[in-house]
PDB file of C-alpha atoms and ligand atoms in Angstrom:
ATOM      1  CA  UNK Y   1       4.518  -4.704  -3.810  1.00 44.00           C
ATOM      2  CA  UNK Y   2       7.204  -3.229  -5.987  1.00 45.00           C
ATOM      3  CA  UNK Y   3      10.812  -3.188  -4.993  1.00 41.00           C
ATOM      4  CA  UNK Y   4      14.132  -1.978  -6.334  1.00 33.00           C
ATOM      5  CA  UNK Y   5      13.512  -3.308  -9.847  1.00 31.00           C
ATOM      6  CA  UNK Y   6      10.812  -0.680 -10.268  1.00 39.00           C
ATOM      7  CA  UNK Y   7      13.005   2.148  -8.971  1.00 31.00           C
ATOM      8  CA  UNK Y   8      15.751   1.324 -11.442  1.00 30.00           C
ATOM      9  CA  UNK Y   9      13.200   1.425 -14.255  1.00 28.00           C
ATOM     10  CA  UNK Y  10      12.039   4.812 -13.047  1.00 34.00           C
ATOM     11  CA  UNK Y  11      15.558   6.284 -13.068  1.00 31.00           C
ATOM     12  CA  UNK Y  12      16.259   5.077 -16.596  1.00 29.00           C
ATOM     13  CA  UNK Y  13      12.993   6.449 -17.930  1.00 30.00           C
ATOM     14  CA  UNK Y  14      13.402   9.803 -16.238  1.00 29.00           C
ATOM     15  CA  UNK Y  15      16.894  10.311 -17.648  1.00 25.00           C
ATOM     16  CA  UNK Y  16      15.853   9.652 -21.235  1.00 27.00           C
ATOM     17  CA  UNK Y  17      12.681  11.731 -21.049  1.00 27.00           C
ATOM     18  CA  UNK Y  18      14.529  14.619 -19.364  1.00 27.00           C
ATOM     19  CA  UNK Y  19      17.055  14.817 -22.180  1.00 31.00           C
ATOM     20  CA  UNK Y  20      14.583  14.859 -25.010  1.00 32.00           C
ATOM     21  CA  UNK Y  21      11.283  16.413 -24.002  1.00 36.00           C
ATOM     22  CA  UNK Y  22       9.905  18.905 -21.577  1.00 39.00           C
ATOM     23  CA  UNK Y  23       7.139  17.260 -19.621  1.00 45.00           C
ATOM     24  CA  UNK Y  24       4.331  18.754 -17.654  1.00 50.00           C
ATOM     25  CA  UNK Y  25       5.337  18.117 -14.020  1.00 61.00           C
ATOM     26  CA  UNK Y  26       3.422  15.470 -12.144  1.00 73.00           C
ATOM     27  CA  UNK Y  27       4.242  16.386  -8.560  1.00 79.00           C
ATOM     28  CA  UNK Y  28       3.705  14.452  -5.384  1.00 84.00           C
ATOM     29  CA  UNK Y  29       0.729  15.679  -3.390  1.00 85.00           C
ATOM     30  CA  UNK Y  30       2.329  17.629  -0.556  1.00 81.00           C
ATOM     31  CA  UNK Y  31      -0.154  20.447   0.103  1.00 85.00           C
ATOM     32  CA  UNK Y  32      -1.138  19.000   3.456  1.00 91.00           C
ATOM     33  CA  UNK Y  33       0.939  16.779   5.755  1.00 94.00           C
ATOM     34  CA  UNK Y  34      -0.237  14.896   8.830  1.00 94.00           C
ATOM     35  CA  UNK Y  35       1.962  12.759  11.059  1.00 94.00           C
ATOM     36  CA  UNK Y  36      -0.001  10.105  12.888  1.00 93.00           C
ATOM     37  CA  UNK Y  37       1.848   7.300  14.610  1.00 93.00           C
ATOM     38  CA  UNK Y  38       4.115   5.624  12.071  1.00 96.00           C
ATOM     39  CA  UNK Y  39       2.375   7.318   9.134  1.00 97.00           C
ATOM     40  CA  UNK Y  40       3.263  10.522   7.307  1.00 96.00           C
ATOM     41  CA  UNK Y  41       0.193  11.337   5.228  1.00 96.00           C
ATOM     42  CA  UNK Y  42       0.570  13.843   2.405  1.00 96.00           C
ATOM     43  CA  UNK Y  43      -2.402  14.978   0.365  1.00 95.00           C
ATOM     44  CA  UNK Y  44      -3.201  17.602  -2.252  1.00 92.00           C
ATOM     45  CA  UNK Y  45      -6.411  18.484  -0.382  1.00 92.00           C
ATOM     46  CA  UNK Y  46      -7.127  19.267   3.288  1.00 91.00           C
ATOM     47  CA  UNK Y  47      -7.638  16.068   5.256  1.00 89.00           C
ATOM     48  CA  UNK Y  48      -9.042  16.625   8.766  1.00 88.00           C
ATOM     49  CA  UNK Y  49      -6.818  14.982  11.425  1.00 88.00           C
ATOM     50  CA  UNK Y  50      -9.929  13.529  13.064  1.00 90.00           C
ATOM     51  CA  UNK Y  51     -11.072  11.775   9.870  1.00 92.00           C
ATOM     52  CA  UNK Y  52     -12.193   8.204  10.646  1.00 92.00           C
ATOM     53  CA  UNK Y  53      -9.944   6.833   7.926  1.00 92.00           C
ATOM     54  CA  UNK Y  54      -6.875   8.002   9.831  1.00 93.00           C
ATOM     55  CA  UNK Y  55      -7.865   6.404  13.127  1.00 93.00           C
ATOM     56  CA  UNK Y  56      -8.660   3.259  11.118  1.00 94.00           C
ATOM     57  CA  UNK Y  57      -5.090   3.203   9.772  1.00 96.00           C
ATOM     58  CA  UNK Y  58      -3.475   3.784  13.163  1.00 94.00           C
ATOM     59  CA  UNK Y  59      -5.681   1.040  14.634  1.00 95.00           C
ATOM     60  CA  UNK Y  60      -4.519  -1.224  11.805  1.00 96.00           C
ATOM     61  CA  UNK Y  61      -0.971  -0.950  13.137  1.00 96.00           C
ATOM     62  CA  UNK Y  62      -2.180  -2.308  16.503  1.00 95.00           C
ATOM     63  CA  UNK Y  63      -4.118  -5.122  14.796  1.00 96.00           C
ATOM     64  CA  UNK Y  64      -1.025  -6.206  12.881  1.00 96.00           C
ATOM     65  CA  UNK Y  65       1.138  -6.247  16.009  1.00 96.00           C
ATOM     66  CA  UNK Y  66      -1.479  -8.124  18.022  1.00 96.00           C
ATOM     67  CA  UNK Y  67      -2.352 -10.721  15.378  1.00 97.00           C
ATOM     68  CA  UNK Y  68       1.201 -11.432  14.283  1.00 98.00           C
ATOM     69  CA  UNK Y  69       3.010 -10.940  17.621  1.00 97.00           C
ATOM     70  CA  UNK Y  70       5.213  -8.290  16.038  1.00 96.00           C
ATOM     71  CA  UNK Y  71       6.557  -5.287  17.955  1.00 94.00           C
ATOM     72  CA  UNK Y  72       5.294  -1.754  17.507  1.00 85.00           C
ATOM     73  CA  UNK Y  73       7.469   0.907  15.912  1.00 77.00           C
ATOM     74  CA  UNK Y  74       9.358   0.684  12.667  1.00 84.00           C
ATOM     75  CA  UNK Y  75      10.413   3.197  10.048  1.00 93.00           C
ATOM     76  CA  UNK Y  76       7.883   5.748   8.765  1.00 96.00           C
ATOM     77  CA  UNK Y  77       5.418   4.799   6.057  1.00 97.00           C
ATOM     78  CA  UNK Y  78       4.715   7.721   3.733  1.00 97.00           C
ATOM     79  CA  UNK Y  79       1.238   7.935   2.218  1.00 97.00           C
ATOM     80  CA  UNK Y  80       0.518  10.174  -0.769  1.00 96.00           C
ATOM     81  CA  UNK Y  81      -3.168  10.839  -1.372  1.00 96.00           C
ATOM     82  CA  UNK Y  82      -4.395  12.383  -4.605  1.00 96.00           C
ATOM     83  CA  UNK Y  83      -7.761  14.097  -4.628  1.00 94.00           C
ATOM     84  CA  UNK Y  84      -8.655  12.732  -8.049  1.00 93.00           C
ATOM     85  CA  UNK Y  85      -7.904   9.497  -9.914  1.00 93.00           C
ATOM     86  CA  UNK Y  86      -6.622  11.654 -12.779  1.00 92.00           C
ATOM     87  CA  UNK Y  87      -3.938  13.244 -10.594  1.00 92.00           C
ATOM     88  CA  UNK Y  88      -2.916   9.808  -9.327  1.00 94.00           C
ATOM     89  CA  UNK Y  89      -2.759   8.304 -12.827  1.00 93.00           C
ATOM     90  CA  UNK Y  90      -0.779  11.279 -14.166  1.00 92.00           C
ATOM     91  CA  UNK Y  91       1.744  10.850 -11.371  1.00 92.00           C
ATOM     92  CA  UNK Y  92       2.069   7.118 -11.940  1.00 91.00           C
ATOM     93  CA  UNK Y  93       2.507   7.480 -15.693  1.00 90.00           C
ATOM     94  CA  UNK Y  94       5.305  10.010 -15.128  1.00 91.00           C
ATOM     95  CA  UNK Y  95       7.091   8.345 -12.229  1.00 89.00           C
ATOM     96  CA  UNK Y  96       6.231   4.653 -12.386  1.00 88.00           C
ATOM     97  CA  UNK Y  97       5.544   3.867 -16.032  1.00 85.00           C
ATOM     98  CA  UNK Y  98       4.799   0.263 -16.801  1.00 81.00           C
ATOM     99  CA  UNK Y  99       3.101  -0.630 -13.526  1.00 82.00           C
ATOM    100  CA  UNK Y 100      -0.292  -2.287 -13.922  1.00 77.00           C
ATOM    101  CA  UNK Y 101      -3.384  -0.141 -13.544  1.00 78.00           C
ATOM    102  CA  UNK Y 102      -4.334  -0.244  -9.872  1.00 84.00           C
ATOM    103  CA  UNK Y 103      -6.263   2.072  -7.633  1.00 89.00           C
ATOM    104  CA  UNK Y 104      -3.398   2.194  -5.136  1.00 95.00           C
ATOM    105  CA  UNK Y 105       0.234   1.174  -5.012  1.00 95.00           C
ATOM    106  CA  UNK Y 106       2.909   0.324  -2.450  1.00 96.00           C
ATOM    107  CA  UNK Y 107       6.511   1.029  -3.448  1.00 94.00           C
ATOM    108  CA  UNK Y 108       9.534  -0.014  -1.423  1.00 94.00           C
ATOM    109  CA  UNK Y 109      12.967   1.391  -2.167  1.00 91.00           C
ATOM    110  CA  UNK Y 110      16.216   1.415  -0.232  1.00 91.00           C
ATOM    111  CA  UNK Y 111      15.174   4.661   1.444  1.00 92.00           C
ATOM    112  CA  UNK Y 112      11.375   4.796   1.447  1.00 94.00           C
ATOM    113  CA  UNK Y 113       8.210   2.877   2.152  1.00 97.00           C
ATOM    114  CA  UNK Y 114       5.571   4.701   0.137  1.00 96.00           C
ATOM    115  CA  UNK Y 115       1.880   4.266  -0.593  1.00 97.00           C
ATOM    116  CA  UNK Y 116       0.125   6.124  -3.414  1.00 96.00           C
ATOM    117  CA  UNK Y 117      -3.657   6.237  -3.721  1.00 96.00           C
ATOM    118  CA  UNK Y 118      -6.516   8.300  -5.099  1.00 95.00           C
ATOM    119  CA  UNK Y 119      -9.423   9.410  -2.957  1.00 94.00           C
ATOM    120  CA  UNK Y 120     -12.576   7.532  -3.870  1.00 91.00           C
ATOM    121  CA  UNK Y 121     -15.301   5.140  -2.759  1.00 92.00           C
ATOM    122  CA  UNK Y 122     -12.877   2.322  -1.955  1.00 93.00           C
ATOM    123  CA  UNK Y 123     -10.001   4.369  -0.581  1.00 95.00           C
ATOM    124  CA  UNK Y 124     -10.390   2.924   2.928  1.00 95.00           C
ATOM    125  CA  UNK Y 125      -9.983  -0.672   1.719  1.00 95.00           C
ATOM    126  CA  UNK Y 126      -7.190   0.317  -0.687  1.00 96.00           C
ATOM    127  CA  UNK Y 127      -5.270   2.120   2.037  1.00 97.00           C
ATOM    128  CA  UNK Y 128      -5.710  -0.676   4.570  1.00 97.00           C
ATOM    129  CA  UNK Y 129      -4.219  -3.078   2.009  1.00 97.00           C
ATOM    130  CA  UNK Y 130      -1.268  -0.927   0.898  1.00 97.00           C
ATOM    131  CA  UNK Y 131      -0.505   0.515   4.340  1.00 98.00           C
ATOM    132  CA  UNK Y 132      -0.463  -3.066   5.666  1.00 97.00           C
ATOM    133  CA  UNK Y 133       2.363  -3.752   3.203  1.00 97.00           C
ATOM    134  CA  UNK Y 134       4.113  -0.645   4.522  1.00 97.00           C
ATOM    135  CA  UNK Y 135       3.782  -1.659   8.165  1.00 97.00           C
ATOM    136  CA  UNK Y 136       4.856  -5.231   7.431  1.00 97.00           C
ATOM    137  CA  UNK Y 137       7.877  -4.172   5.388  1.00 96.00           C
ATOM    138  CA  UNK Y 138       8.935  -1.804   8.158  1.00 96.00           C
ATOM    139  CA  UNK Y 139       9.178  -4.813  10.471  1.00 94.00           C
ATOM    140  CA  UNK Y 140      10.072  -7.858   8.363  1.00 95.00           C
ATOM    141  CA  UNK Y 141      12.427  -8.173   5.416  1.00 90.00           C
ATOM    142  CA  UNK Y 142      12.256 -10.706   2.582  1.00 92.00           C
ATOM    143  CA  UNK Y 143       8.599 -11.534   3.095  1.00 96.00           C
ATOM    144  CA  UNK Y 144       7.601 -14.101   0.434  1.00 97.00           C
ATOM    145  CA  UNK Y 145       5.061 -12.715  -2.024  1.00 97.00           C
ATOM    146  CA  UNK Y 146       2.203 -15.073  -1.129  1.00 98.00           C
ATOM    147  CA  UNK Y 147       2.550 -14.299   2.595  1.00 98.00           C
ATOM    148  CA  UNK Y 148       2.882 -10.562   1.952  1.00 98.00           C
ATOM    149  CA  UNK Y 149      -0.290 -10.503  -0.162  1.00 97.00           C
ATOM    150  CA  UNK Y 150      -2.177 -12.954   2.051  1.00 98.00           C
ATOM    151  CA  UNK Y 151      -1.586 -10.733   5.064  1.00 98.00           C
ATOM    152  CA  UNK Y 152      -2.514  -7.546   3.184  1.00 97.00           C
ATOM    153  CA  UNK Y 153      -5.738  -9.204   1.957  1.00 97.00           C
ATOM    154  CA  UNK Y 154      -6.535 -10.125   5.573  1.00 97.00           C
ATOM    155  CA  UNK Y 155      -5.930  -6.659   6.930  1.00 97.00           C
ATOM    156  CA  UNK Y 156      -7.696  -4.803   4.105  1.00 97.00           C
ATOM    157  CA  UNK Y 157     -11.114  -5.760   5.506  1.00 95.00           C
ATOM    158  CA  UNK Y 158     -12.540  -3.624   8.284  1.00 88.00           C
ATOM    159  CA  UNK Y 159     -11.673  -4.465  11.889  1.00 87.00           C
ATOM    160  CA  UNK Y 160     -15.209  -5.805  12.505  1.00 87.00           C
ATOM    161  CA  UNK Y 161     -14.676  -8.558   9.922  1.00 89.00           C
ATOM    162  CA  UNK Y 162     -11.677  -9.908  11.847  1.00 90.00           C
ATOM    163  CA  UNK Y 163      -9.740 -10.783   8.718  1.00 93.00           C
ATOM    164  CA  UNK Y 164     -12.639 -12.513   6.959  1.00 95.00           C
ATOM    165  CA  UNK Y 165     -12.488 -11.558   3.272  1.00 96.00           C
ATOM    166  CA  UNK Y 166     -15.860 -12.902   2.135  1.00 95.00           C
ATOM    167  CA  UNK Y 167     -15.437 -12.366  -1.638  1.00 96.00           C
ATOM    168  CA  UNK Y 168     -12.362 -14.608  -1.482  1.00 98.00           C
ATOM    169  CA  UNK Y 169     -14.301 -17.389   0.267  1.00 98.00           C
ATOM    170  CA  UNK Y 170     -16.983 -17.247  -2.430  1.00 97.00           C
ATOM    171  CA  UNK Y 171     -14.436 -17.135  -5.257  1.00 97.00           C
ATOM    172  CA  UNK Y 172     -12.446 -20.125  -4.015  1.00 98.00           C
ATOM    173  CA  UNK Y 173     -15.449 -22.320  -3.223  1.00 98.00           C
ATOM    174  CA  UNK Y 174     -16.996 -21.557  -6.620  1.00 98.00           C
ATOM    175  CA  UNK Y 175     -13.719 -22.297  -8.422  1.00 97.00           C
ATOM    176  CA  UNK Y 176     -13.309 -25.526  -6.480  1.00 98.00           C
ATOM    177  CA  UNK Y 177     -16.841 -26.611  -7.319  1.00 97.00           C
ATOM    178  CA  UNK Y 178     -16.172 -25.979 -11.019  1.00 97.00           C
ATOM    179  CA  UNK Y 179     -12.964 -28.021 -10.841  1.00 97.00           C
ATOM    180  CA  UNK Y 180     -10.924 -24.919 -11.648  1.00 96.00           C
ATOM    181  CA  UNK Y 181      -8.968 -24.685  -8.386  1.00 97.00           C
ATOM    182  CA  UNK Y 182      -7.625 -26.788  -5.543  1.00 97.00           C
ATOM    183  CA  UNK Y 183      -5.391 -25.479  -2.756  1.00 98.00           C
ATOM    184  CA  UNK Y 184      -1.699 -26.070  -3.373  1.00 98.00           C
ATOM    185  CA  UNK Y 185       0.550 -23.968  -1.160  1.00 98.00           C
ATOM    186  CA  UNK Y 186       3.747 -25.315  -2.754  1.00 98.00           C
ATOM    187  CA  UNK Y 187       2.602 -24.065  -6.161  1.00 97.00           C
ATOM    188  CA  UNK Y 188       1.469 -20.767  -4.651  1.00 98.00           C
ATOM    189  CA  UNK Y 189       4.826 -20.256  -2.919  1.00 98.00           C
ATOM    190  CA  UNK Y 190       6.558 -20.505  -6.310  1.00 96.00           C
ATOM    191  CA  UNK Y 191       4.839 -17.287  -7.449  1.00 94.00           C
ATOM    192  CA  UNK Y 192       7.646 -14.747  -7.498  1.00 89.00           C
ATOM    193  CA  UNK Y 193       6.184 -11.769  -9.361  1.00 88.00           C
ATOM    194  CA  UNK Y 194       3.123  -9.649  -8.762  1.00 85.00           C
ATOM    195  CA  UNK Y 195       2.540  -9.912 -12.521  1.00 83.00           C
ATOM    196  CA  UNK Y 196       1.713 -13.601 -11.956  1.00 87.00           C
ATOM    197  CA  UNK Y 197      -0.790 -12.915  -9.186  1.00 90.00           C
ATOM    198  CA  UNK Y 198      -4.347 -13.276 -10.474  1.00 92.00           C
ATOM    199  CA  UNK Y 199      -7.432 -12.902  -8.283  1.00 95.00           C
ATOM    200  CA  UNK Y 200      -7.379 -16.610  -7.434  1.00 96.00           C
ATOM    201  CA  UNK Y 201      -3.783 -16.370  -6.194  1.00 97.00           C
ATOM    202  CA  UNK Y 202      -4.676 -13.383  -4.015  1.00 97.00           C
ATOM    203  CA  UNK Y 203      -7.671 -15.305  -2.676  1.00 98.00           C
ATOM    204  CA  UNK Y 204      -5.666 -18.474  -2.004  1.00 98.00           C
ATOM    205  CA  UNK Y 205      -2.922 -16.458  -0.289  1.00 98.00           C
ATOM    206  CA  UNK Y 206      -5.567 -14.895   1.930  1.00 98.00           C
ATOM    207  CA  UNK Y 207      -7.131 -18.294   2.662  1.00 98.00           C
ATOM    208  CA  UNK Y 208      -3.892 -19.883   3.897  1.00 98.00           C
ATOM    209  CA  UNK Y 209      -3.138 -16.898   6.123  1.00 98.00           C
ATOM    210  CA  UNK Y 210      -6.697 -16.878   7.507  1.00 98.00           C
ATOM    211  CA  UNK Y 211      -6.469 -20.613   8.191  1.00 98.00           C
ATOM    212  CA  UNK Y 212      -3.096 -20.240   9.939  1.00 98.00           C
ATOM    213  CA  UNK Y 213      -4.381 -17.443  12.148  1.00 97.00           C
ATOM    214  CA  UNK Y 214      -7.814 -18.866  12.920  1.00 97.00           C
ATOM    215  CA  UNK Y 215      -7.656 -22.667  13.033  1.00 96.00           C
ATOM    216  CA  UNK Y 216      -5.389 -23.959  15.815  1.00 97.00           C
ATOM    217  CA  UNK Y 217      -2.902 -22.397  18.271  1.00 97.00           C
ATOM    218  CA  UNK Y 218      -0.165 -24.481  16.591  1.00 97.00           C
ATOM    219  CA  UNK Y 219      -0.914 -22.972  13.187  1.00 98.00           C
ATOM    220  CA  UNK Y 220      -0.987 -19.445  14.579  1.00 98.00           C
ATOM    221  CA  UNK Y 221       2.340 -20.041  16.352  1.00 98.00           C
ATOM    222  CA  UNK Y 222       3.847 -21.405  13.162  1.00 98.00           C
ATOM    223  CA  UNK Y 223       3.115 -18.181  11.277  1.00 98.00           C
ATOM    224  CA  UNK Y 224       4.147 -15.944  14.173  1.00 98.00           C
ATOM    225  CA  UNK Y 225       7.366 -17.905  14.706  1.00 98.00           C
ATOM    226  CA  UNK Y 226       8.202 -17.754  11.007  1.00 98.00           C
ATOM    227  CA  UNK Y 227       7.732 -13.959  10.931  1.00 98.00           C
ATOM    228  CA  UNK Y 228       9.831 -13.556  14.091  1.00 97.00           C
ATOM    229  CA  UNK Y 229      12.632 -15.626  12.505  1.00 97.00           C
ATOM    230  CA  UNK Y 230      12.480 -13.571   9.300  1.00 96.00           C
ATOM    231  CA  UNK Y 231      12.595 -10.401  11.353  1.00 95.00           C
ATOM    232  CA  UNK Y 232      15.734 -11.635  13.099  1.00 93.00           C
ATOM    233  CA  UNK Y 233      17.211 -12.639   9.723  1.00 89.00           C
ATOM    234  CA  UNK Y 234      17.512 -16.278  10.784  1.00 92.00           C
ATOM    235  CA  UNK Y 235      16.818 -17.577   7.271  1.00 92.00           C
ATOM    236  CA  UNK Y 236      14.000 -19.908   8.382  1.00 95.00           C
ATOM    237  CA  UNK Y 237      12.754 -22.961   6.500  1.00 97.00           C
ATOM    238  CA  UNK Y 238      10.056 -21.708   4.067  1.00 98.00           C
ATOM    239  CA  UNK Y 239       6.694 -21.445   5.799  1.00 98.00           C
ATOM    240  CA  UNK Y 240       4.856 -23.661   3.294  1.00 98.00           C
ATOM    241  CA  UNK Y 241       7.366 -26.469   3.920  1.00 98.00           C
ATOM    242  CA  UNK Y 242       6.896 -26.212   7.681  1.00 98.00           C
ATOM    243  CA  UNK Y 243       3.113 -26.158   7.232  1.00 98.00           C
ATOM    244  CA  UNK Y 244       3.128 -29.374   5.208  1.00 98.00           C
ATOM    245  CA  UNK Y 245       5.581 -31.057   7.564  1.00 97.00           C
ATOM    246  CA  UNK Y 246       3.396 -30.203  10.546  1.00 96.00           C
ATOM    247  CA  UNK Y 247       0.218 -31.176   8.724  1.00 96.00           C
ATOM    248  CA  UNK Y 248       0.533 -33.163   5.459  1.00 97.00           C
ATOM    249  CA  UNK Y 249      -3.267 -32.887   5.023  1.00 97.00           C
ATOM    250  CA  UNK Y 250      -3.194 -29.073   5.208  1.00 98.00           C
ATOM    251  CA  UNK Y 251      -4.970 -28.696   1.852  1.00 98.00           C
ATOM    252  CA  UNK Y 252      -7.925 -30.769   3.094  1.00 98.00           C
ATOM    253  CA  UNK Y 253      -8.029 -28.730   6.286  1.00 98.00           C
ATOM    254  CA  UNK Y 254      -8.016 -25.517   4.284  1.00 98.00           C
ATOM    255  CA  UNK Y 255     -11.017 -26.669   2.237  1.00 98.00           C
ATOM    256  CA  UNK Y 256     -12.895 -27.613   5.424  1.00 98.00           C
ATOM    257  CA  UNK Y 257     -12.007 -24.186   6.844  1.00 98.00           C
ATOM    258  CA  UNK Y 258     -13.462 -22.456   3.757  1.00 98.00           C
ATOM    259  CA  UNK Y 259     -16.625 -24.583   3.960  1.00 97.00           C
ATOM    260  CA  UNK Y 260     -17.125 -23.488   7.560  1.00 97.00           C
ATOM    261  CA  UNK Y 261     -16.731 -19.834   6.529  1.00 96.00           C
ATOM    262  CA  UNK Y 262     -19.308 -20.113   3.739  1.00 89.00           C
TER     263      UNK Y 262
HETATM  264 ZN1   ZN U 301      -0.805  -6.109  -2.159  1.00 51.48          ZN
END
């Protein structure tokens, strides 16, 4: 996710470019607008309201509330869908220069929760991931990066998979076997920037969240209680510290959890 730092960069760039050069406009896709639940979906092509992707995204909101014991509601999440990757890339280059190349993007500012994506083969997965960020940020502030990404990686898989992100299981077990990775939630929790998140960090973030939600009632309650405290701005003890206090052998349990999922 990208927060205010990105918006400030955008303003500076726009001012300089506007003074010196005329640029071909790179508008937001607003030809078609659908309002479905918490989502406002804008696209530069007609998107049928009954499209399965849209019911998938509204169902995702229910999944998030149910799994995390969070309330429904929250501020709108705006989705901007480009018909072609070229339109999406042109927009990003003009309005969010400097962001890494990604197929989709979530941007939070003081006034908006926005998702940008291009239509394509993996748009459903991309939207589930980025819209999850939108839903979560509409409910909880100051979500640590590893928890934010771990949750989005859990909810990006289809509902039938029940949060099981199989490529991450394979990646982590292979890396562990090669001696290239061992779980370390304290190290993971120190990751502060999306620029420092490699595939292994995304996978490990997912793994801890999947373990918390699917191992024991105590672990599930720990995550749910932490999110509730964040939501109420109670400045809770960091989740990874509570996890290790409750279970000093959490890393061993996580490895056993991954082995069972193999
Ligand atoms: Zn993400």
